[in-house]
């Protein structure tokens, strides 16, 4: 209801009282004119808005954060009435871009279709299967305005941005100091796992010449990975831990940390696994080569706090799938007594543990128990806090020995 309508209400009440008390054709005529002046625009605006339909399409179904994307929508007036004033709010582009967009104004004649294309920069990772726009219609007098939400099935995935780490040392028990994995020092070259076809980037030293000659194609020797150089990332996503998260900032920071480590490992041919919770069950994904990065991107694009339990407490059911002595990295928004106890258990089981705690100091989200942190550090378990506003690459590199 617009402000102009309030002008008619006192006039309507005066005419109504006057017509009832005095009577006569003129008072009732004026009363009917006032009623129809209000009623007809009300009915016409509501009817036209209810008959509007929309179609939404995307120009590309896959993109990454920072890429330009576009969305095209068509609004059709399916009535014989004109729609003089129409405002269109592109909710889909607003959500994916993370920015407020100005509404588009249009007018539609009978059976006319209005088409508009919006270009924007994708800034919110995720899977988007439903396009949504909001239309607001008003009558020619500006007495009424009504809004309606229109939905249309779409398919678009926005992959998270991949942090580029120049340094991330992985501790290996059978090497002196930190393990630099670019030369595949993590492989046990005394044990061949299986032969496979040559891939770009493979060392010529690993070529199996006899087998290549028999198969008429390049075959390389795939060596078994050493357990103490494998990396397993536990990404905490228990719903109860994220109640105070603002605009998914902690979720996004967790994804960036995990993806930065994963990308570094894959670039250096280190076997890496990612585990997270889906309701009350664990979902996991592993890779050892750079072409596995897409699988991790697809999983992390849809990462959200949907777990009913903490994965660090449930990972024991997956222990047979995690190599003995491997590096376990826990990325969590909360460091408390429960996690501290579990961390000590994992270390006692022979795993090499590092804990990353994500914080958002701008929104006062810092949930680190100082006593637990001191205890873990005293026992040689690295605890690294990373704030949303800090430079992720610099923080990760500094935490692992790069100045």
PDB file of C-alpha atoms in Angstrom, residues 165-187 189 226 228-229 231 264-265 267-270 327 397 400-402:
ATOM      1  CA  UNK A 165      51.249 -21.324  -1.819  1.00  0.00           C
ATOM      2  CA  UNK A 166      54.922 -21.000  -2.662  1.00  0.00           C
ATOM      3  CA  UNK A 167      55.911 -22.942   0.442  1.00  0.00           C
ATOM      4  CA  UNK A 168      54.233 -25.553   2.606  1.00  0.00           C
ATOM      5  CA  UNK A 169      56.512 -28.062   4.303  1.00  0.00           C
ATOM      6  CA  UNK A 170      55.240 -31.524   5.108  1.00  0.00           C
ATOM      7  CA  UNK A 171      57.020 -33.331   7.905  1.00  0.00           C
ATOM      8  CA  UNK A 172      58.199 -36.816   7.056  1.00  0.00           C
ATOM      9  CA  UNK A 173      59.595 -39.188   9.648  1.00  0.00           C
ATOM     10  CA  UNK A 174      62.151 -40.762   7.352  1.00  0.00           C
ATOM     11  CA  UNK A 175      63.671 -37.531   6.073  1.00  0.00           C
ATOM     12  CA  UNK A 176      65.870 -34.995   7.818  1.00  0.00           C
ATOM     13  CA  UNK A 177      63.968 -31.789   8.377  1.00  0.00           C
ATOM     14  CA  UNK A 178      60.857 -30.834   6.417  1.00  0.00           C
ATOM     15  CA  UNK A 179      59.949 -32.827   3.354  1.00  0.00           C
ATOM     16  CA  UNK A 180      60.221 -30.938   0.065  1.00  0.00           C
ATOM     17  CA  UNK A 181      58.147 -33.100  -2.211  1.00  0.00           C
ATOM     18  CA  UNK A 182      58.877 -31.707  -5.666  1.00  0.00           C
ATOM     19  CA  UNK A 183      61.267 -34.600  -6.394  1.00  0.00           C
ATOM     20  CA  UNK A 184      58.882 -37.256  -5.090  1.00  0.00           C
ATOM     21  CA  UNK A 185      60.977 -38.022  -2.059  1.00  0.00           C
ATOM     22  CA  UNK A 186      57.804 -39.317  -0.454  1.00  0.00           C
ATOM     23  CA  UNK A 187      57.796 -42.384  -2.703  1.00  0.00           C
ATOM     24  CA  UNK A 189      61.177 -46.551  -4.821  1.00  0.00           C
ATOM     25  CA  UNK A 226      55.174 -43.480   1.929  1.00  0.00           C
ATOM     26  CA  UNK A 228      54.529 -40.520   6.609  1.00  0.00           C
ATOM     27  CA  UNK A 229      54.288 -38.076   3.688  1.00  0.00           C
ATOM     28  CA  UNK A 231      48.279 -35.612   4.071  1.00  0.00           C
ATOM     29  CA  UNK A 264      50.278 -27.492  -3.102  1.00  0.00           C
ATOM     30  CA  UNK A 265      50.278 -31.229  -2.424  1.00  0.00           C
ATOM     31  CA  UNK A 267      51.460 -29.816  -7.573  1.00  0.00           C
ATOM     32  CA  UNK A 268      54.188 -31.755  -5.792  1.00  0.00           C
ATOM     33  CA  UNK A 269      52.662 -35.202  -6.354  1.00  0.00           C
ATOM     34  CA  UNK A 270      51.841 -35.737  -2.683  1.00  0.00           C
ATOM     35  CA  UNK A 327      50.062 -35.964   8.453  1.00  0.00           C
ATOM     36  CA  UNK A 397      53.694 -19.796   4.540  1.00  0.00           C
ATOM     37  CA  UNK A 400      55.630 -23.251   7.941  1.00  0.00           C
ATOM     38  CA  UNK A 401      58.955 -21.512   8.060  1.00  0.00           C
ATOM     39  CA  UNK A 402      58.894 -18.987   5.205  1.00  0.00           C
TER      40      UNK A 402
END
